[in-house]
GROMACS .gro file of N, CA, C and O in nm:
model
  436
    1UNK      N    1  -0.565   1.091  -0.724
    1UNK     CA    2  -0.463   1.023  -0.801
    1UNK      C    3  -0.420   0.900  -0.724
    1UNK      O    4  -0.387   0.910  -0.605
    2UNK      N    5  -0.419   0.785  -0.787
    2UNK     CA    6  -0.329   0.667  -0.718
    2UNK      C    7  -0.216   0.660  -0.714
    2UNK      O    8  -0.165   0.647  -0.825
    3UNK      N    9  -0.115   0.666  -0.590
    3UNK     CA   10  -0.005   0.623  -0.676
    3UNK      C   11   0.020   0.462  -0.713
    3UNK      O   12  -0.070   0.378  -0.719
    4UNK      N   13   0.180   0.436  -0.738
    4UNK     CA   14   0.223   0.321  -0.775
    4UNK      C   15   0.098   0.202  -0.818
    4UNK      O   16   0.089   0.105  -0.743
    5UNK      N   17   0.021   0.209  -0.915
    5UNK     CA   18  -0.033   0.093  -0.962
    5UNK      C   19  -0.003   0.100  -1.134
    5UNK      O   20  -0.041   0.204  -1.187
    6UNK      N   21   0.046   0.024  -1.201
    6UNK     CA   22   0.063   0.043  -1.294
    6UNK      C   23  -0.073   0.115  -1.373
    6UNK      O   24  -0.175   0.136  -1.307
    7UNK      N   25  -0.067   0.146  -1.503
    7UNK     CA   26  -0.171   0.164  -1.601
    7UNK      C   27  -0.278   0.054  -1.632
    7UNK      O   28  -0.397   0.066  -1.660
    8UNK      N   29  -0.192  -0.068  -1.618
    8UNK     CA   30  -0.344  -0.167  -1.676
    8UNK      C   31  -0.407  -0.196  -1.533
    8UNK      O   32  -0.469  -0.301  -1.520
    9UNK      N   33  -0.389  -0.079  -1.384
    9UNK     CA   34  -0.516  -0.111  -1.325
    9UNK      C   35  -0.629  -0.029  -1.335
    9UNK      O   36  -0.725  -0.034  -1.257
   10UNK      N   37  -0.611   0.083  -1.480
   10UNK     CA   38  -0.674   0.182  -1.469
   10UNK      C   39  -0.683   0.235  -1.388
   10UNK      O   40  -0.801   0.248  -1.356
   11UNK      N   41  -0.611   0.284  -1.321
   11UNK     CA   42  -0.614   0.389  -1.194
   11UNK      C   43  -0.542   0.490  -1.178
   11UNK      O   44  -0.591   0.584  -1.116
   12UNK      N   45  -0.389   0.502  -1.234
   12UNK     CA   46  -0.269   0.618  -1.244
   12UNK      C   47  -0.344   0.663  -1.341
   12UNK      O   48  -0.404   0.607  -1.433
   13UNK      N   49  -0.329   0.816  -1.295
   13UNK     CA   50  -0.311   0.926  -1.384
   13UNK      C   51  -0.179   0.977  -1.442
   13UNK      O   52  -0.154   1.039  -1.545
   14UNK      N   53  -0.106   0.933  -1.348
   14UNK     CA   54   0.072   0.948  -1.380
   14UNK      C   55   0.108   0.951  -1.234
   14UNK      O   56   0.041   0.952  -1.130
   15UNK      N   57   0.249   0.953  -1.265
   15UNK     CA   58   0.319   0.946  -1.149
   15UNK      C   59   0.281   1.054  -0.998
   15UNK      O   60   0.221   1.162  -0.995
   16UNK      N   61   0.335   0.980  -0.895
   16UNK     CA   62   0.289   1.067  -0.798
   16UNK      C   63   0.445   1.071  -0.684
   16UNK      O   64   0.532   0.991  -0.648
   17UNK      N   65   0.408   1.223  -0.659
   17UNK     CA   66   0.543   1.311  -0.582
   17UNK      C   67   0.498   1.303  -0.449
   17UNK      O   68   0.400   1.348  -0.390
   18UNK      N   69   0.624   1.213  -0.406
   18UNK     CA   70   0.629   1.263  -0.220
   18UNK      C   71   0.750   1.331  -0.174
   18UNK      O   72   0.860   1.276  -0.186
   19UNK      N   73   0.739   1.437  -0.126
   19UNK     CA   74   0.848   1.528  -0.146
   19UNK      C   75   0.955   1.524  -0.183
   19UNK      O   76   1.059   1.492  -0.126
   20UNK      N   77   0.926   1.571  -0.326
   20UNK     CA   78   1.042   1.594  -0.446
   20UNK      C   79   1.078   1.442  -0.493
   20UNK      O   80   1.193   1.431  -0.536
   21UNK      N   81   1.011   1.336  -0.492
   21UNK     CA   82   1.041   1.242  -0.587
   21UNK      C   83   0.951   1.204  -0.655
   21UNK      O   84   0.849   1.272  -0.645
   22UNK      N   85   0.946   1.094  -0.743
   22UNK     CA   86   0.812   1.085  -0.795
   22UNK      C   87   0.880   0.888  -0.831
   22UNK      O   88   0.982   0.824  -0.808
   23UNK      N   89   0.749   0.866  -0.894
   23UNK     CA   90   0.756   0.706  -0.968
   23UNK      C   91   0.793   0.700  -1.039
   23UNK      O   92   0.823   0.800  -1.103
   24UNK      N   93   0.818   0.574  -1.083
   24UNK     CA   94   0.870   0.516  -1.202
   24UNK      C   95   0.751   0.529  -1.359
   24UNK      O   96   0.637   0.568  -1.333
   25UNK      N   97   0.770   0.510  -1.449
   25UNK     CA   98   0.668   0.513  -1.521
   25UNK      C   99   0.524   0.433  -1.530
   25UNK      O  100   0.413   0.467  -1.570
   26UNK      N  101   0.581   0.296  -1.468
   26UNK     CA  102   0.516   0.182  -1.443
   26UNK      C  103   0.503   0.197  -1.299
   26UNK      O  104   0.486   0.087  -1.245
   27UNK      N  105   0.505   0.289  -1.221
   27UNK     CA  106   0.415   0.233  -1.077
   27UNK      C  107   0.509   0.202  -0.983
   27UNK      O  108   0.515   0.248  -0.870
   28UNK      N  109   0.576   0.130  -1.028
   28UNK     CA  110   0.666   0.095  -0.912
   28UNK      C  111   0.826   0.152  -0.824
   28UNK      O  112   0.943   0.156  -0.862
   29UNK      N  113   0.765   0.184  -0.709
   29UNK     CA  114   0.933   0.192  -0.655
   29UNK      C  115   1.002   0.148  -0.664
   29UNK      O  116   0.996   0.026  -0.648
   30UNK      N  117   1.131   0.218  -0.698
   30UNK     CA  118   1.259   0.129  -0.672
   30UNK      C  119   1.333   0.177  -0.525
   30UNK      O  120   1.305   0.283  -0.469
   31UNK      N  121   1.417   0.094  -0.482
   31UNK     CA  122   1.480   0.104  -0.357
   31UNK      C  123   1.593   0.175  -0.369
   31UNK      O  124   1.686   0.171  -0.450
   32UNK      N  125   1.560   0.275  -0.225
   32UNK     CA  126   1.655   0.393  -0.225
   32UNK      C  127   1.611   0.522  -0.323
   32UNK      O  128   1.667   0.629  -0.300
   33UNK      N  129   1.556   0.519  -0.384
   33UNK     CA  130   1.508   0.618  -0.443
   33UNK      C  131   1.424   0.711  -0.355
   33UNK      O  132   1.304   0.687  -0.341
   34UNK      N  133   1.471   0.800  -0.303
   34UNK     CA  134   1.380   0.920  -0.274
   34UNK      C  135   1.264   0.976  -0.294
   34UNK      O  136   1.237   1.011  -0.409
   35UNK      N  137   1.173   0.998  -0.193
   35UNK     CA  138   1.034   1.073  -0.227
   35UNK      C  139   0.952   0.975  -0.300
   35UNK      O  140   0.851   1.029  -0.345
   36UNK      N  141   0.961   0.829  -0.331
   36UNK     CA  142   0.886   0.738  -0.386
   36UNK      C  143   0.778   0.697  -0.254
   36UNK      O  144   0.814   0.682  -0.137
   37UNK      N  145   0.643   0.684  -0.304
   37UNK     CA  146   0.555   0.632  -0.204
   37UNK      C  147   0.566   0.505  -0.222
   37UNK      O  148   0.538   0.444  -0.325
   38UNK      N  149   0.621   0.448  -0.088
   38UNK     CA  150   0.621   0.303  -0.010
   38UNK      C  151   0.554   0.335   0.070
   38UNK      O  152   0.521   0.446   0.111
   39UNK      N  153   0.515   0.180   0.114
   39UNK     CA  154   0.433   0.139   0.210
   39UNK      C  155   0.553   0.233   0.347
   39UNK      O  156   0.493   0.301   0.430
   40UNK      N  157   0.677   0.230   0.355
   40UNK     CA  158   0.782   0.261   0.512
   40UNK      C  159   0.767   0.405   0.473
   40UNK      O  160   0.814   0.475   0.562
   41UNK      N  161   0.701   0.497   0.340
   41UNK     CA  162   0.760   0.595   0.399
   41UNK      C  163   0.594   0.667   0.392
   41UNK      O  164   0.584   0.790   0.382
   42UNK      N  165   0.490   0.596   0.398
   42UNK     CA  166   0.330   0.662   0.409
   42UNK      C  167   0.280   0.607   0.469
   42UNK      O  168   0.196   0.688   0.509
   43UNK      N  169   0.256   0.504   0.522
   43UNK     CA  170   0.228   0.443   0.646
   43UNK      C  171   0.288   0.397   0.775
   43UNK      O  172   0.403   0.370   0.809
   44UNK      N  173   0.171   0.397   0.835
   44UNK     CA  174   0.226   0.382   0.991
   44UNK      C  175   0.312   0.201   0.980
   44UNK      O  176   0.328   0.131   0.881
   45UNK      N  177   0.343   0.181   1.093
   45UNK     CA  178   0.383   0.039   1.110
   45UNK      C  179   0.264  -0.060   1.112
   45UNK      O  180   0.275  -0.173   1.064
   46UNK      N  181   0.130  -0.008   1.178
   46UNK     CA  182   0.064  -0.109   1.209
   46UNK      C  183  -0.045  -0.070   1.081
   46UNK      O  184  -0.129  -0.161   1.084
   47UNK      N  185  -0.077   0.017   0.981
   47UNK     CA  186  -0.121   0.036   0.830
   47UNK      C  187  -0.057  -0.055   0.751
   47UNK      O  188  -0.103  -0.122   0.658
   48UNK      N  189   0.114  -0.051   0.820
   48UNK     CA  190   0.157  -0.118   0.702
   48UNK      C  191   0.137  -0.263   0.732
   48UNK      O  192   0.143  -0.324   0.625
   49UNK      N  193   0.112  -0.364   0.856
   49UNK     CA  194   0.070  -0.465   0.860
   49UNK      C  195  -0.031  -0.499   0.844
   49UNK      O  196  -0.052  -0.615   0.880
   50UNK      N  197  -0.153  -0.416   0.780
   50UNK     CA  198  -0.267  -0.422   0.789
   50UNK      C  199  -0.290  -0.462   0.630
   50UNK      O  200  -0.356  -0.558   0.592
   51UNK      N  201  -0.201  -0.339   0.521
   51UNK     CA  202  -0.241  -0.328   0.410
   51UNK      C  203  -0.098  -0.483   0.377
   51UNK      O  204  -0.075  -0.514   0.261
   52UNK      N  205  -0.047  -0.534   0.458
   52UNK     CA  206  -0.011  -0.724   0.429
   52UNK      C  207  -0.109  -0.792   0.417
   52UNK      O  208  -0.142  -0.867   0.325
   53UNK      N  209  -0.178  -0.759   0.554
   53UNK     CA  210  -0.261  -0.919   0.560
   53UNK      C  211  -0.424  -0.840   0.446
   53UNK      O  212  -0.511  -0.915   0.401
   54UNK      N  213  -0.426  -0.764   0.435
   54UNK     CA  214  -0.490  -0.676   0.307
   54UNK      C  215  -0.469  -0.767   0.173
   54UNK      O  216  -0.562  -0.811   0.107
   55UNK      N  217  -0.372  -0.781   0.152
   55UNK     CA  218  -0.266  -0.844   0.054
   55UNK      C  219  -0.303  -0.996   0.052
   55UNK      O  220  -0.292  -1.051  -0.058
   56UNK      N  221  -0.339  -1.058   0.138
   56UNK     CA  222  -0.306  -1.183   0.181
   56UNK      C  223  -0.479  -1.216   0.139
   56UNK      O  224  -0.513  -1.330   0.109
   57UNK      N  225  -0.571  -1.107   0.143
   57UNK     CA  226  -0.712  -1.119   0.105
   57UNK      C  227  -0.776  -1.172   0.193
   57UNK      O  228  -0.866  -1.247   0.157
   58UNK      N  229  -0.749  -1.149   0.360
   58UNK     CA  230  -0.847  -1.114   0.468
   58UNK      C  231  -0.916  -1.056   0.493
   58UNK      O  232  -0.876  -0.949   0.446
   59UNK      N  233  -1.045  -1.029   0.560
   59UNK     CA  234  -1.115  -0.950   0.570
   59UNK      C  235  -1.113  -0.899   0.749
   59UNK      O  236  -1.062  -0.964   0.840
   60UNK      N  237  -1.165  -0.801   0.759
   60UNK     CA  238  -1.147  -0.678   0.855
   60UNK      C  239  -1.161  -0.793   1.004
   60UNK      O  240  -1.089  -0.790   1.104
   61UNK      N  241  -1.264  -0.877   0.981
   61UNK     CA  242  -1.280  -0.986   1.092
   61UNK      C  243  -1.155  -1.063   1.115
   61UNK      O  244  -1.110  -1.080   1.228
   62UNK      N  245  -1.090  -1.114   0.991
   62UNK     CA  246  -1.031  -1.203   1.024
   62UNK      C  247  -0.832  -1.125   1.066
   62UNK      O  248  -0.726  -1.169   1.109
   63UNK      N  249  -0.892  -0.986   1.014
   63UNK     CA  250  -0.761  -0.882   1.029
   63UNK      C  251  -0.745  -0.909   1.190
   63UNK      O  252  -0.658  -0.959   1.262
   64UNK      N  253  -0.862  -0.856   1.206
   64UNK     CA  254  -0.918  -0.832   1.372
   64UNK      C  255  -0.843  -0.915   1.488
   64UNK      O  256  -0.767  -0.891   1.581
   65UNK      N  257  -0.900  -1.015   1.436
   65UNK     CA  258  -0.890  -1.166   1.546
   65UNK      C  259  -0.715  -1.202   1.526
   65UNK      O  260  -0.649  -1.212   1.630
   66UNK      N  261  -0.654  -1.219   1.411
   66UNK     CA  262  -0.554  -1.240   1.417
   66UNK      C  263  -0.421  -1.088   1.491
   66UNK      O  264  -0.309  -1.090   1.541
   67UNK      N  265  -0.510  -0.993   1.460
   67UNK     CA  266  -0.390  -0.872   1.514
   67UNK      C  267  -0.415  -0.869   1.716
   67UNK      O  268  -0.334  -0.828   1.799
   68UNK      N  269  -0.552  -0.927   1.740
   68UNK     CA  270  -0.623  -0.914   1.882
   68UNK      C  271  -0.644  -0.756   1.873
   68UNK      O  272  -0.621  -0.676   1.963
   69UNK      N  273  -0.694  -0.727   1.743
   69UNK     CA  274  -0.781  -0.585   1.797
   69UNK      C  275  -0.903  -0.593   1.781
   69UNK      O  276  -0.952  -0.706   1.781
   70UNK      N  277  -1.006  -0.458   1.758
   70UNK     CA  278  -1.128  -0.459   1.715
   70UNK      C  279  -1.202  -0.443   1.536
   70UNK      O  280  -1.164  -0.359   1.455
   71UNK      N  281  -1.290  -0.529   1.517
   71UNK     CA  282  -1.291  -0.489   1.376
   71UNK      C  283  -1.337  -0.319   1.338
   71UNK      O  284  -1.325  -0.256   1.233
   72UNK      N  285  -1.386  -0.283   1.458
   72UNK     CA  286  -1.379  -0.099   1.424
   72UNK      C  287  -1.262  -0.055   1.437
   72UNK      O  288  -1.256   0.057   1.387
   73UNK      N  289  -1.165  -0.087   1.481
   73UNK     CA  290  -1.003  -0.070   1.488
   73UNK      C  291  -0.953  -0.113   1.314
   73UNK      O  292  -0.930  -0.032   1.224
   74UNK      N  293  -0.948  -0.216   1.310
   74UNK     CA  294  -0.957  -0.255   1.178
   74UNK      C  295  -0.970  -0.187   1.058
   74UNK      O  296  -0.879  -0.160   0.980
   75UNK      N  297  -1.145  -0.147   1.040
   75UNK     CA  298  -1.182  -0.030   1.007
   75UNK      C  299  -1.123   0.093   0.988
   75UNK      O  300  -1.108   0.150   0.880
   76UNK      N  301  -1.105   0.115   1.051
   76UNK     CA  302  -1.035   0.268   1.095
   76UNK      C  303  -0.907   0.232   1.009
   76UNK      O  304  -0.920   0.245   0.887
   77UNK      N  305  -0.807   0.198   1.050
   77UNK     CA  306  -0.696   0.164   0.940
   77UNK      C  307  -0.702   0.135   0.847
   77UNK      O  308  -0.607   0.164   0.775
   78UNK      N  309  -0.809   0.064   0.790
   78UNK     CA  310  -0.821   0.078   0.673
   78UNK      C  311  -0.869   0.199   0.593
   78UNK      O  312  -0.791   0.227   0.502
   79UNK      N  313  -0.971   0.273   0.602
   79UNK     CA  314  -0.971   0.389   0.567
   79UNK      C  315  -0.904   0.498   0.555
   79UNK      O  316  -0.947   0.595   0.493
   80UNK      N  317  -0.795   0.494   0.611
   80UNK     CA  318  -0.644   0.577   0.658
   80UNK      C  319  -0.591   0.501   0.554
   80UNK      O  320  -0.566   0.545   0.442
   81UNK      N  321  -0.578   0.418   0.582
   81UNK     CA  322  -0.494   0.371   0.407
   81UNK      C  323  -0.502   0.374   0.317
   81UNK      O  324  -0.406   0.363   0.241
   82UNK      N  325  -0.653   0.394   0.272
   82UNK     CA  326  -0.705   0.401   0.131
   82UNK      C  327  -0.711   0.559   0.137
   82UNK      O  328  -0.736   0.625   0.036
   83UNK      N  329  -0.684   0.618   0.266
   83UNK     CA  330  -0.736   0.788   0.211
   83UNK      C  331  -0.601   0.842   0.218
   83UNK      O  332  -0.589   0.955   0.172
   84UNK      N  333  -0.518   0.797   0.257
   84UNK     CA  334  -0.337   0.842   0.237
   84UNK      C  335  -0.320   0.814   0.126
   84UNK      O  336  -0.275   0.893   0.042
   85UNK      N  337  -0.365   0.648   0.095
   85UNK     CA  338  -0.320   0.641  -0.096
   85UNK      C  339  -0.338   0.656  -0.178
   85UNK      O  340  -0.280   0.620  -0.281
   86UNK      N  341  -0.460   0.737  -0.157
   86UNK     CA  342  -0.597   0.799  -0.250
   86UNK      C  343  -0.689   0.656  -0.314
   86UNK      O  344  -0.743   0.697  -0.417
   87UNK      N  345  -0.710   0.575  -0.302
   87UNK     CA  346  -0.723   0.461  -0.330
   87UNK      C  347  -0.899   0.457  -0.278
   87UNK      O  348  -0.943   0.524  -0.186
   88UNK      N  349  -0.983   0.356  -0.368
   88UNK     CA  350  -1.104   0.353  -0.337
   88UNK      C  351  -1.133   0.186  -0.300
   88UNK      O  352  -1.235   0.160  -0.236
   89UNK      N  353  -1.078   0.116  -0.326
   89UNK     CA  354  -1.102  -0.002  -0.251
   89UNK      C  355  -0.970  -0.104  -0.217
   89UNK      O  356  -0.860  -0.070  -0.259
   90UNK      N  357  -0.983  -0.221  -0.144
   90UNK     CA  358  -0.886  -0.286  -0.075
   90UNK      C  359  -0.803  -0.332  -0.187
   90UNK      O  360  -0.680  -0.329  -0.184
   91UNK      N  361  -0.889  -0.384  -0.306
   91UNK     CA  362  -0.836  -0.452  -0.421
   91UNK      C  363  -0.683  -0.374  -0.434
   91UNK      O  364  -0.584  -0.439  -0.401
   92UNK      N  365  -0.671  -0.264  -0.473
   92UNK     CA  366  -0.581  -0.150  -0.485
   92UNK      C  367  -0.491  -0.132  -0.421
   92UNK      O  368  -0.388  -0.091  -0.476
   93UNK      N  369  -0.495  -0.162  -0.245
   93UNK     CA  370  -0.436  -0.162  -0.180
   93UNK      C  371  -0.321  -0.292  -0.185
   93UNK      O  372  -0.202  -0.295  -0.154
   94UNK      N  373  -0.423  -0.405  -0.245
   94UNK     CA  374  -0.311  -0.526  -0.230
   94UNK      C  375  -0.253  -0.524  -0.359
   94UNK      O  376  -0.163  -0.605  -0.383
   95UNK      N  377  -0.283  -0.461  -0.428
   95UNK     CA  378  -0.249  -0.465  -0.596
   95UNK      C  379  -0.064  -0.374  -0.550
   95UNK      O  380   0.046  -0.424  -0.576
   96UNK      N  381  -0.080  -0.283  -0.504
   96UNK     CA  382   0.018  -0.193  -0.464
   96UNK      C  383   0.107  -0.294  -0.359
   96UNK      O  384   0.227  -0.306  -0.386
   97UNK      N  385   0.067  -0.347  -0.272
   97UNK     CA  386   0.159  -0.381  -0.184
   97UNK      C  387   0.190  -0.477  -0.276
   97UNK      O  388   0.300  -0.444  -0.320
   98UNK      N  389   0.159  -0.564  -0.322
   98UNK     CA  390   0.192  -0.704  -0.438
   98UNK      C  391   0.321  -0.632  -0.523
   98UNK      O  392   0.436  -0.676  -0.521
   99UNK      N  393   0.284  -0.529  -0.588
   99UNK     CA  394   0.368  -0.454  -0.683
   99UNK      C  395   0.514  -0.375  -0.600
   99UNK      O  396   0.632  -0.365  -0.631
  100UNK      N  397   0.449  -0.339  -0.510
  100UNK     CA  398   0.566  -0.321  -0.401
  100UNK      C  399   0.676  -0.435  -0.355
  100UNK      O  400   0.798  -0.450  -0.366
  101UNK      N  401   0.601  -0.484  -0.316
  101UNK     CA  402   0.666  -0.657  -0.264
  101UNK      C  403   0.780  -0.748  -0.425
  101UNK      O  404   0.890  -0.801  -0.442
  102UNK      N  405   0.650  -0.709  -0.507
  102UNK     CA  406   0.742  -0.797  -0.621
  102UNK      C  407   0.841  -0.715  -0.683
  102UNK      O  408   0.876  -0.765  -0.790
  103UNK      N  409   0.898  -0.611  -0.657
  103UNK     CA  410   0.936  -0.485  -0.678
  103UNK      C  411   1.125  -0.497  -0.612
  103UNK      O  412   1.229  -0.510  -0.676
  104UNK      N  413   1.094  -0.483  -0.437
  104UNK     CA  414   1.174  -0.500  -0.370
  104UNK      C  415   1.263  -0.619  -0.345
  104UNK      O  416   1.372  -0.621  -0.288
  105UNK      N  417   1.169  -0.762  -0.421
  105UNK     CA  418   1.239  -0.862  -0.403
  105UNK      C  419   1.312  -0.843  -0.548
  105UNK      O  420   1.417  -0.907  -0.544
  106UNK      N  421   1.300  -0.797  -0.638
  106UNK     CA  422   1.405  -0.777  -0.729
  106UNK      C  423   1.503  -0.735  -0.744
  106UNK      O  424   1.586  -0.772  -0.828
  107UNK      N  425   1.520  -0.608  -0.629
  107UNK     CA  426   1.602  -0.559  -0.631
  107UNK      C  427   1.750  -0.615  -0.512
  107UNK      O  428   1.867  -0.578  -0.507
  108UNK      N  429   1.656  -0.735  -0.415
  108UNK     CA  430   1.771  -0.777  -0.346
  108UNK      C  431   1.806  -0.927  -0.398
  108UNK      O  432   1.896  -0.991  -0.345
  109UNK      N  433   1.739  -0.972  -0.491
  109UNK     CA  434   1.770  -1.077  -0.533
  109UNK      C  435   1.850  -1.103  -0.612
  109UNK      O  436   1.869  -1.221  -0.644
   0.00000   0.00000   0.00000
């Protein structure tokens, strides 16, 4: 199951529960809401800077060079991210953080 991507990415089956909360109908968290999968409450710190510059539509090289790690380092986090979010490619990953991002700035704006 994916969570938080809406329906037109073809990918939700429905909402998804992280202990005892679940999503919105459309995918997206809202803030302060409990048990919603965010990026702060399923990933690590350095997943969650990864699945940014993910976002930003870098690739594992250019992840690499800019974090000063290895692109098998790289690697590795990325697969942890897509297998925590159930997710099968990067596309997904930035689709979510995008939806996340455009999400949270609504709510402090």
């Amino acid at each position: 199951m994916n969570p938080a991507l809406p329906d037109s990415y073809g990918t939700r089956s429905g909402p998804r529960t992280l202990k005892g909360g679940s999503l919105s109908r459309d995918g997206v968290p809202s803030a302060g809401q409990e048990g919603v999968v965010t990026p702060a409450n399923t990933l690590t710190a350095r997943e969650q800077e990864i699945a940014l510059l993910i976002a930003q539509g870098l690739s594992n090289r250019v992840i690499a060079a800019e974090l000063v790690i290895s692109s098998a380092t790289v690697a590795r986090h990325v697969a942890n991210i897509l297998a925590k979010l159930g997710f099968s490619s990067r596309t997904q990953v930035a689709a979510w953080m995008v939806e996340w991002g455009a999400h949270r700035s609504s709510d402090h704006g």
